[in-house]
PDB file of C-alpha atoms in Angstrom:
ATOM      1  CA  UNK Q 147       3.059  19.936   5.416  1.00  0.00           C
ATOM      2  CA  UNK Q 148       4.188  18.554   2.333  1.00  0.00           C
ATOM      3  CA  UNK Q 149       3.136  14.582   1.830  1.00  0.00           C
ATOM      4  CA  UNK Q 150       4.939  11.671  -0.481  1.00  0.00           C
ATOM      5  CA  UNK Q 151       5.948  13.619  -4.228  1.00  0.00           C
ATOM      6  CA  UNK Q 152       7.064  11.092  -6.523  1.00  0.00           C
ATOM      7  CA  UNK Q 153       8.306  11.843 -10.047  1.00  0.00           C
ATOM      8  CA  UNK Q 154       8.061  11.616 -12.974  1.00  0.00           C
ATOM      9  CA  UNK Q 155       4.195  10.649 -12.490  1.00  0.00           C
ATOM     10  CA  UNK Q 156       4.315   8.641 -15.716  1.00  0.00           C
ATOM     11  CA  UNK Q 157       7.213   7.121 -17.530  1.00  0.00           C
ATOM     12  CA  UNK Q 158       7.178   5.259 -21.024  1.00  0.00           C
ATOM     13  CA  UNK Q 159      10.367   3.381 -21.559  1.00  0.00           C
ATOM     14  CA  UNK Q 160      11.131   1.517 -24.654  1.00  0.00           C
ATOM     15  CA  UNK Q 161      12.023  -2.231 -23.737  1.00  0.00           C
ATOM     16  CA  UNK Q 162      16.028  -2.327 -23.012  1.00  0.00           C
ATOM     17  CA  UNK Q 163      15.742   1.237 -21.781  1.00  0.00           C
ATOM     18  CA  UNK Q 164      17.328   1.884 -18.278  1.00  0.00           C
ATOM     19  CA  UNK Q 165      15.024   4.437 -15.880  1.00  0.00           C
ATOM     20  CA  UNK Q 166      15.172   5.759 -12.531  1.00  0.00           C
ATOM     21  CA  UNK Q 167      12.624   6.805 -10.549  1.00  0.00           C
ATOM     22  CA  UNK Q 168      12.685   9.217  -7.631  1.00  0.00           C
ATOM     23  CA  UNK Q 169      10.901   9.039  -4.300  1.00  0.00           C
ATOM     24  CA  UNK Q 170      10.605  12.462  -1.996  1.00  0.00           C
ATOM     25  CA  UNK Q 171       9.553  11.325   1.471  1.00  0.00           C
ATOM     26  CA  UNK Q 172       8.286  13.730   4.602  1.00  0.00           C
ATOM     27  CA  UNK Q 173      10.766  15.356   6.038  1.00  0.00           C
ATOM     28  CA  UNK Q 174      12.256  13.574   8.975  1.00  0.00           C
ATOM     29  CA  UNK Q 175      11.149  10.439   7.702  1.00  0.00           C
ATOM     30  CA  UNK Q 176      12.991   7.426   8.721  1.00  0.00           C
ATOM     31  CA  UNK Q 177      11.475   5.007   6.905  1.00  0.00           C
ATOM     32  CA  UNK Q 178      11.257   4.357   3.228  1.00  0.00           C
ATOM     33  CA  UNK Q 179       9.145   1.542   1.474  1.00  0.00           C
ATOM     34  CA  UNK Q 180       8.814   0.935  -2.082  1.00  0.00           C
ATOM     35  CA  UNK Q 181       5.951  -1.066  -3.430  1.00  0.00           C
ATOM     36  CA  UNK Q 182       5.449  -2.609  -7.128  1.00  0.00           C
ATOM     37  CA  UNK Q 183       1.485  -2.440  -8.193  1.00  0.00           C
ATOM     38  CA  UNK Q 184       0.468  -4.315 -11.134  1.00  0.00           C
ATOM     39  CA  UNK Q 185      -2.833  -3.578 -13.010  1.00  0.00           C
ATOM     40  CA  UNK Q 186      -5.919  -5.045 -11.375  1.00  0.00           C
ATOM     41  CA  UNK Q 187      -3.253  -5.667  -8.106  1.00  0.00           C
ATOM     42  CA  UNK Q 188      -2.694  -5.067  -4.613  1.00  0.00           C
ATOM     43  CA  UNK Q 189       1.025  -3.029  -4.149  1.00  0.00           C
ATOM     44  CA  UNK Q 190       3.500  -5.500  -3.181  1.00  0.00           C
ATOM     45  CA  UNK Q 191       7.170  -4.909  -1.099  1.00  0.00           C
ATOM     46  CA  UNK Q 192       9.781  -4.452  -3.157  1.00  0.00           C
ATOM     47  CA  UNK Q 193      12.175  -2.642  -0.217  1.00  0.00           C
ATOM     48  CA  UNK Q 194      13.211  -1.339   2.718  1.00  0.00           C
ATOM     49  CA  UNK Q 195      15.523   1.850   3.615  1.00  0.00           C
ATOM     50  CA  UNK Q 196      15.942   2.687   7.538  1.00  0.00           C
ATOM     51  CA  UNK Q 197      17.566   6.027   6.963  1.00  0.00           C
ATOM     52  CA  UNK Q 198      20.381   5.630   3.996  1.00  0.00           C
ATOM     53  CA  UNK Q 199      20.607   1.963   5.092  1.00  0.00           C
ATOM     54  CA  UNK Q 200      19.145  -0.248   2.739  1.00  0.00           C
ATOM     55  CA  UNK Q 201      17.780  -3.094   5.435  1.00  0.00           C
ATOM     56  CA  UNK Q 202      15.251  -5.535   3.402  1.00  0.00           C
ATOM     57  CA  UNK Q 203      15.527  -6.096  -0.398  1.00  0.00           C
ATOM     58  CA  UNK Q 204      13.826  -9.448  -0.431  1.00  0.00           C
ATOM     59  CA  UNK Q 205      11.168  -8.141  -2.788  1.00  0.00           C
ATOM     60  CA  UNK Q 206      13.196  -7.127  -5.549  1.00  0.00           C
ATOM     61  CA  UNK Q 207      11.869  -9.398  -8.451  1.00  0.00           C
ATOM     62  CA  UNK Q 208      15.483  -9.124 -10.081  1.00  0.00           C
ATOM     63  CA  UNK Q 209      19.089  -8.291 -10.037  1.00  0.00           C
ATOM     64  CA  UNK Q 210      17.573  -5.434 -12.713  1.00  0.00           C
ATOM     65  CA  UNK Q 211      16.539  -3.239 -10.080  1.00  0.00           C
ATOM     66  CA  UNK Q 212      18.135  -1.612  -7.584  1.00  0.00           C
ATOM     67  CA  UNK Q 213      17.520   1.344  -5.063  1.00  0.00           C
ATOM     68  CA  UNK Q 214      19.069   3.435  -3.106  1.00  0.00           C
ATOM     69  CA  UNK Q 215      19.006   6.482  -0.502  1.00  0.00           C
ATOM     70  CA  UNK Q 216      22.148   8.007   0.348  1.00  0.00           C
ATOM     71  CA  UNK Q 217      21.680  11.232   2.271  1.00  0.00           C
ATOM     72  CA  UNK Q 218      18.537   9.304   4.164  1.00  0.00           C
ATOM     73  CA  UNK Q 219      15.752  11.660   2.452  1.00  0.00           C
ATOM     74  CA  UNK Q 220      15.899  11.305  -1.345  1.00  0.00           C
ATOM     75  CA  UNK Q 221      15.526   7.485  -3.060  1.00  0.00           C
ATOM     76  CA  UNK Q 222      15.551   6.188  -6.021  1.00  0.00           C
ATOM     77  CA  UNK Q 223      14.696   3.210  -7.814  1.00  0.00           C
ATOM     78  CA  UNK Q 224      16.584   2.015 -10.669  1.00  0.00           C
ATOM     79  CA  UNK Q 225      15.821  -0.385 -13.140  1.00  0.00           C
ATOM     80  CA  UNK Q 226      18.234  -1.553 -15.932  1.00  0.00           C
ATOM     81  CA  UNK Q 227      16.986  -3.378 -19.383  1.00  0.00           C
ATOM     82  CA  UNK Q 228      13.246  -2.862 -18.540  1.00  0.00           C
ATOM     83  CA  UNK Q 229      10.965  -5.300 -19.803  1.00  0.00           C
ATOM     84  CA  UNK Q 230       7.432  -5.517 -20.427  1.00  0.00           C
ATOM     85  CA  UNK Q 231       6.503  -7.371 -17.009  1.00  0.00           C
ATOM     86  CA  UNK Q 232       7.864  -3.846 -15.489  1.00  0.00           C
ATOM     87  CA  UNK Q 233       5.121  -2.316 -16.631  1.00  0.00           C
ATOM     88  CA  UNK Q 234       3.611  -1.259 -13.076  1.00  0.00           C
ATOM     89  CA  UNK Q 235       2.574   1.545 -10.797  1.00  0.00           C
ATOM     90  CA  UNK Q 236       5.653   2.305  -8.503  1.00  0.00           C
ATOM     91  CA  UNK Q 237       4.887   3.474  -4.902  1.00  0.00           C
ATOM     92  CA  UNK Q 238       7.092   4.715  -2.704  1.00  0.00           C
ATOM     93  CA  UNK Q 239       5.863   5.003   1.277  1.00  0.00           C
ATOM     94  CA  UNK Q 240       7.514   6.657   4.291  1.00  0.00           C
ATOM     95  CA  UNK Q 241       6.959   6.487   7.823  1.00  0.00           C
ATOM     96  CA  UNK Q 242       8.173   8.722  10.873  1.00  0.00           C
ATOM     97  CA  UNK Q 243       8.601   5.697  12.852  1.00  0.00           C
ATOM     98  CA  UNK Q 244      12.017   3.015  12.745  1.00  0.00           C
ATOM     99  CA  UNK Q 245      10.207   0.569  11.435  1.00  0.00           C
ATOM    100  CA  UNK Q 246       7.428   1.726   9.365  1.00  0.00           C
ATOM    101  CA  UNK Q 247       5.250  -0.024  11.861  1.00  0.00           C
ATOM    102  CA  UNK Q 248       1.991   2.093  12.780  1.00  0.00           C
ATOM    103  CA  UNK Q 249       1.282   3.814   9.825  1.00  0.00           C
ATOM    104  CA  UNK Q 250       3.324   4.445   6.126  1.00  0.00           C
ATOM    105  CA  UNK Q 251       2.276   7.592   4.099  1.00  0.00           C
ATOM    106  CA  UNK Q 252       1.992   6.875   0.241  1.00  0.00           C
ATOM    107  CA  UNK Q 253       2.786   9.020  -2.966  1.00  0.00           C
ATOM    108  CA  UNK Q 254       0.713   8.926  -5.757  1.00  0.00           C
ATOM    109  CA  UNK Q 255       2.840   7.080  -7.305  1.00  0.00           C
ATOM    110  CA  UNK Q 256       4.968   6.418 -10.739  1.00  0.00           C
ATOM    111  CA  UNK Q 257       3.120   4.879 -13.390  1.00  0.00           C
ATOM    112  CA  UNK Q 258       5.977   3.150 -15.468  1.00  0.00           C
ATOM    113  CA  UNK Q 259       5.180   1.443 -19.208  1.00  0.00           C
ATOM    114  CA  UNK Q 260       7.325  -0.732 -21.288  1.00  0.00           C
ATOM    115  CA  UNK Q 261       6.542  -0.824 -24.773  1.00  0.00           C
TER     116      UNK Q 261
ATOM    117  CA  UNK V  10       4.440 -15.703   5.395  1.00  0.00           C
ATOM    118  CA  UNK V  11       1.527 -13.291   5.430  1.00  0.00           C
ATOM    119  CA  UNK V  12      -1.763 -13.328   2.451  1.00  0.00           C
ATOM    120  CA  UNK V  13      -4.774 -11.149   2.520  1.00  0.00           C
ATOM    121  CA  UNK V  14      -7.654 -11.997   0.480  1.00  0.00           C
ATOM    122  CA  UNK V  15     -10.056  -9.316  -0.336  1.00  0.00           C
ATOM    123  CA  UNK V  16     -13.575 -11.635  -1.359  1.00  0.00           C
ATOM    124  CA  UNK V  17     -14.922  -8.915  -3.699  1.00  0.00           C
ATOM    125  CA  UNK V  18     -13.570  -7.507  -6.387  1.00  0.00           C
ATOM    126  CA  UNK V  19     -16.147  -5.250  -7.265  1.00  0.00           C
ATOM    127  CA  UNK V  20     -19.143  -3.620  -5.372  1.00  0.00           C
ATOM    128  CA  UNK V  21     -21.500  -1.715  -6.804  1.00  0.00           C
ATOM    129  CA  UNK V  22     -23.784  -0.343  -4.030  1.00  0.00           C
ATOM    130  CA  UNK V  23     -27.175   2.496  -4.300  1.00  0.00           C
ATOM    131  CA  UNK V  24     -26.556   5.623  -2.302  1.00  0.00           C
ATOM    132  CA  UNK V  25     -27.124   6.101   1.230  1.00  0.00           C
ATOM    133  CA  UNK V  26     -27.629   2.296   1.401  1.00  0.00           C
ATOM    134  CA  UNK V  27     -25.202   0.268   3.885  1.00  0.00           C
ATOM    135  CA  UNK V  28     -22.259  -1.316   2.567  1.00  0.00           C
ATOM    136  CA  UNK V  29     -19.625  -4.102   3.770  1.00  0.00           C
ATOM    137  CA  UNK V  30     -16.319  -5.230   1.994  1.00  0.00           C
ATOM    138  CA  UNK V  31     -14.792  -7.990   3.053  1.00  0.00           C
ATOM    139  CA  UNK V  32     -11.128  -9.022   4.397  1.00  0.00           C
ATOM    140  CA  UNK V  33      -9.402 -12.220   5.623  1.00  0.00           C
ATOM    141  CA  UNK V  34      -6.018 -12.773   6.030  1.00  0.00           C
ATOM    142  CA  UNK V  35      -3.399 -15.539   6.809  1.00  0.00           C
ATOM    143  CA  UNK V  36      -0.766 -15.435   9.448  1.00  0.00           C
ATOM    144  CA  UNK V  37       1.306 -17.406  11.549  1.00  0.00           C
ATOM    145  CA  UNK V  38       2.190 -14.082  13.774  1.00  0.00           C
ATOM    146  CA  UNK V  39       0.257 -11.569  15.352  1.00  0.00           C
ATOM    147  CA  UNK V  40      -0.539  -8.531  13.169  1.00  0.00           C
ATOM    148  CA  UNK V  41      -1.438  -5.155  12.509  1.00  0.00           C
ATOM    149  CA  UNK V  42      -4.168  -4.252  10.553  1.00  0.00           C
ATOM    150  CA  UNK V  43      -4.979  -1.768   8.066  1.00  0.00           C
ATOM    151  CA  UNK V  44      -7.502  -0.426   5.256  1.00  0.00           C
ATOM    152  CA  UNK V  45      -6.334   2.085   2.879  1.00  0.00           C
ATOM    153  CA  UNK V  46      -8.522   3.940   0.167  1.00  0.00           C
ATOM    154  CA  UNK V  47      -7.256   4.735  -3.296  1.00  0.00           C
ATOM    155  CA  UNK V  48      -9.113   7.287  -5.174  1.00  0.00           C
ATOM    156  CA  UNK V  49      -8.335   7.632  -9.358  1.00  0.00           C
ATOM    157  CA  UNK V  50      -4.734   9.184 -10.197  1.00  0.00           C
ATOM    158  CA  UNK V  51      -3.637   9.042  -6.333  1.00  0.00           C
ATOM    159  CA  UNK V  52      -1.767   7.311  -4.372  1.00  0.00           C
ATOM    160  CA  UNK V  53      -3.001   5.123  -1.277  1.00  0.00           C
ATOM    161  CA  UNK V  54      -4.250   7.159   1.833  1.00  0.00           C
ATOM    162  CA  UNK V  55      -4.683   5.250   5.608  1.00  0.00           C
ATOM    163  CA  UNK V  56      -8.219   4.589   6.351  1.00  0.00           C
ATOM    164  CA  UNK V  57      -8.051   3.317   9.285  1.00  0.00           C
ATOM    165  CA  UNK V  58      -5.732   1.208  11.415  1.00  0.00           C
ATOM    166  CA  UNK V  59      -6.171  -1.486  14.412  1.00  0.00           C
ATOM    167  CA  UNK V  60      -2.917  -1.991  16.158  1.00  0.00           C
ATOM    168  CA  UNK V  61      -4.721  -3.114  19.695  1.00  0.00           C
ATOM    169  CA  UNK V  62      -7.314  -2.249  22.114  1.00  0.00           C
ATOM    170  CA  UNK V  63     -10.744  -2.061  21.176  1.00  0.00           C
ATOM    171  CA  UNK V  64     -11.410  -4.570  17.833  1.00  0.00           C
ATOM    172  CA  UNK V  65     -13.705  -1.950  16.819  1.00  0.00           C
ATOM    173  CA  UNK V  66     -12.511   0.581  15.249  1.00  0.00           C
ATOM    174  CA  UNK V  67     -13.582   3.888  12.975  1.00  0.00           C
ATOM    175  CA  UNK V  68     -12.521   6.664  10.758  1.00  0.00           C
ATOM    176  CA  UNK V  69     -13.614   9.979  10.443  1.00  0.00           C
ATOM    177  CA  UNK V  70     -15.551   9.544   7.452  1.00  0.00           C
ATOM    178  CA  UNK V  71     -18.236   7.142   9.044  1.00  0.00           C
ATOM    179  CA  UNK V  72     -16.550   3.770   8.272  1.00  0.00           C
ATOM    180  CA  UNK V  73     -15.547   1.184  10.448  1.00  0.00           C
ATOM    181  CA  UNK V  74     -13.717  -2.559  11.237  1.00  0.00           C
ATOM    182  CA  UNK V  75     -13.590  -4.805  13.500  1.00  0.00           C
ATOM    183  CA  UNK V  76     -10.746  -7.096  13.962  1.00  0.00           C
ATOM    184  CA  UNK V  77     -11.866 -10.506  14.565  1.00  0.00           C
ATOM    185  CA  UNK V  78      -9.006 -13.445  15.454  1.00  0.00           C
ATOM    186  CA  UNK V  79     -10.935 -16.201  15.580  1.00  0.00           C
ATOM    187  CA  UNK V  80     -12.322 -15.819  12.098  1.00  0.00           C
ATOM    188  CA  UNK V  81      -9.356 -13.932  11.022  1.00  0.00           C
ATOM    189  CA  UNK V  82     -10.966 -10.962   9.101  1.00  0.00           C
ATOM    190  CA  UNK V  83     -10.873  -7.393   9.662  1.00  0.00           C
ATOM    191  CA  UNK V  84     -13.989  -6.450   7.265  1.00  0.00           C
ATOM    192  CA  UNK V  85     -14.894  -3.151   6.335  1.00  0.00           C
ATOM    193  CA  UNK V  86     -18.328  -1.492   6.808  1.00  0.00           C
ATOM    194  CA  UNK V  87     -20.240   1.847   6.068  1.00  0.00           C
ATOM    195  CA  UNK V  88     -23.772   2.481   7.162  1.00  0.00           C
ATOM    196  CA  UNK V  89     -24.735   4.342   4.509  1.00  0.00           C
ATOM    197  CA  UNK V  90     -22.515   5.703   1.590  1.00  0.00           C
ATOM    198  CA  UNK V  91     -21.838   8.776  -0.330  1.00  0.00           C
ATOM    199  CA  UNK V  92     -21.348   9.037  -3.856  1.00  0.00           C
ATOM    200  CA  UNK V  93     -17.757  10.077  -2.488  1.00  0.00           C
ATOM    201  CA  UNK V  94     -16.829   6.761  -1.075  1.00  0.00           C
ATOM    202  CA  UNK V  95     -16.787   5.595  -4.960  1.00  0.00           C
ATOM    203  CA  UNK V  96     -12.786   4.788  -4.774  1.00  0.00           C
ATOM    204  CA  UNK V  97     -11.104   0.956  -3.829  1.00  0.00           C
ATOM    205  CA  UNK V  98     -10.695   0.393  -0.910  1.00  0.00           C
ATOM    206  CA  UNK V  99      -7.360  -2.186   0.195  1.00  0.00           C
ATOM    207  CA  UNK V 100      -6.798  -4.695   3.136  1.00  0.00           C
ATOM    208  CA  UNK V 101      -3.426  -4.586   4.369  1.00  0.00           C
ATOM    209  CA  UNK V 102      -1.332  -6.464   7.315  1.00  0.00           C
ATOM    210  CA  UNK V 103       2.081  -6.362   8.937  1.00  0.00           C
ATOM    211  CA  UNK V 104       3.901  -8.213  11.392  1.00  0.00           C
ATOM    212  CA  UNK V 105       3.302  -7.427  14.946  1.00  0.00           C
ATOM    213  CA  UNK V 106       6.365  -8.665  16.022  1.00  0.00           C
ATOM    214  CA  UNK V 107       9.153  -8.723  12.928  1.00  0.00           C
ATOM    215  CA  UNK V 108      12.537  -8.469  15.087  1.00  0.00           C
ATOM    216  CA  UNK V 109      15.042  -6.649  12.905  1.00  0.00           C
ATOM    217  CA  UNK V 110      13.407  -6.803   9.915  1.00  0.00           C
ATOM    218  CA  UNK V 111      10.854  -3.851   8.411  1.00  0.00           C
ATOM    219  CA  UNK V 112       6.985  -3.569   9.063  1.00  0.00           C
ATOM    220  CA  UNK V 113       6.563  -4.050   5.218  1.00  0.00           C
ATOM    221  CA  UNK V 114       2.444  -3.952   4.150  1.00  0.00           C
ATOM    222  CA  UNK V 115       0.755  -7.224   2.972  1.00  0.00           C
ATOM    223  CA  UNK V 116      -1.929  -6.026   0.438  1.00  0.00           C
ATOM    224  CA  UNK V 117      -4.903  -8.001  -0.535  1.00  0.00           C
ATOM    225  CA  UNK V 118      -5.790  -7.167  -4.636  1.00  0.00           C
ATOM    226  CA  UNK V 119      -8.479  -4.544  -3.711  1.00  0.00           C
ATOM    227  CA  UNK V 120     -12.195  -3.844  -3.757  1.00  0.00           C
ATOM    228  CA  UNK V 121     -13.971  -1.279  -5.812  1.00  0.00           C
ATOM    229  CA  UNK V 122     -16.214   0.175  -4.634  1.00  0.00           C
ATOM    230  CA  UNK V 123     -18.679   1.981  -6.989  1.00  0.00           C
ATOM    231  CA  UNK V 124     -21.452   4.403  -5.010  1.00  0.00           C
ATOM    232  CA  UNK V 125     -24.298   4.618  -7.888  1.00  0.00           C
ATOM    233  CA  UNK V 126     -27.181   7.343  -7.419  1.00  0.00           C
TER     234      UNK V 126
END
């Protein structure tokens, strides 16, 4: 079946510029995971949906961003006023299982750049 | 709080020769562990995973790790690699035990590996 699709696959934003990008998990994935990867970087948590329910923002680096998932399937992360530390690779993960535990499948990923 | 540190940042390595990239992490909690490979222009695919049983354990590719608590690593190792295994390769740990909260991935900053011939 179909894996992670994540689009756009590349995004250049002027700095100021508002963007949203949009996360397609497996179908009948619970779990939804977004990770921030900066060049030369490992990914790093940004958040957690359980279904539509938004349970773990803590990584969020800023009131700027801001995610969401409404039906359960679809997310998408939004970030207002980008700036050039945004610049980043923008993963999304989903998992079959409650908690993600066990195993989270990736997408390839958005590449964003602030100019 | 959870950190992985990946000792290598770069590996170059001859084909067909044996090859080992290294992992230790920091924990106060039990945890899962996991490698992932990222080849150029895609996104991260599962290696291979030790959640518990056996420390030792393999993918279907030929490599393998072995979870070991007292020294706290979970290092990666290929007998002998293909010009295909050229890709980095990440460390990655989660809470065994997080209550309510998510089983969020801990990444270490990655190894490249480069397979020359």
């Amino acid at each position: 079946g179909a894996g992670v699709s994540q689009s756009p696959r590349y995004k250049v934003a002027k700095r100021g510029q508002d963007v949203a990008l949009r996360c397609d998990p497996i179908s009948g994935h619970v779990s939804l995971f977004w990770y921030q990867q900066a060049l030369g970087q490992g990914p790093e948590f940004l958040t957690y949906f359980q279904n539509e329910a938004q349970l773990d923002k803590s990584g969020l680096p800023s009131d700027r961003f801001f995610a969401e998932r409404p039906e359960g399937s679809v997310s998408t992360l939004k970030i207002q006023r980008t700036q050039q530390e945004d610049s980043a690779v923008y993963l999304c993960a989903s998992s079959l299982v409650r908690t993600g535990r066990y195993e989270q499948y990736f997408g390839p990923g958005t590449r964003l750049t602030v100019t | 709080a959870q950190s992985v540190t990946q000792l290598d940042s770069q590996v170059p390595v001859f084909e067909e020769a044996p090859v080992e990239l290294r992992c230790n992490y920091s924990s106060s909690v039990s945890v899962y562990l996991f490698w992932y490979v990222q080849y150029p222009n895609q996104g991260l695919q599962l290696l291979l995973k030790y959640l518990s049983g056996s420390t030792l354990v393999e993918s279907i590719n030929g490599f393998e790790a072995e979870f070991n608590k007292s020294q706290t690593s979970f290092h990666l190792r290929k007998p002998s690699v293909h010009i295909s295994d050229t890709a980095e390769y990440f460390c990655a740990v989660s809470d065994r035990d997080s209550g309510a909260g998510s089983y969020q991935l801990t990444f270490g900053k990655g190894t490249k590996l480069s397979v020359i011939p």
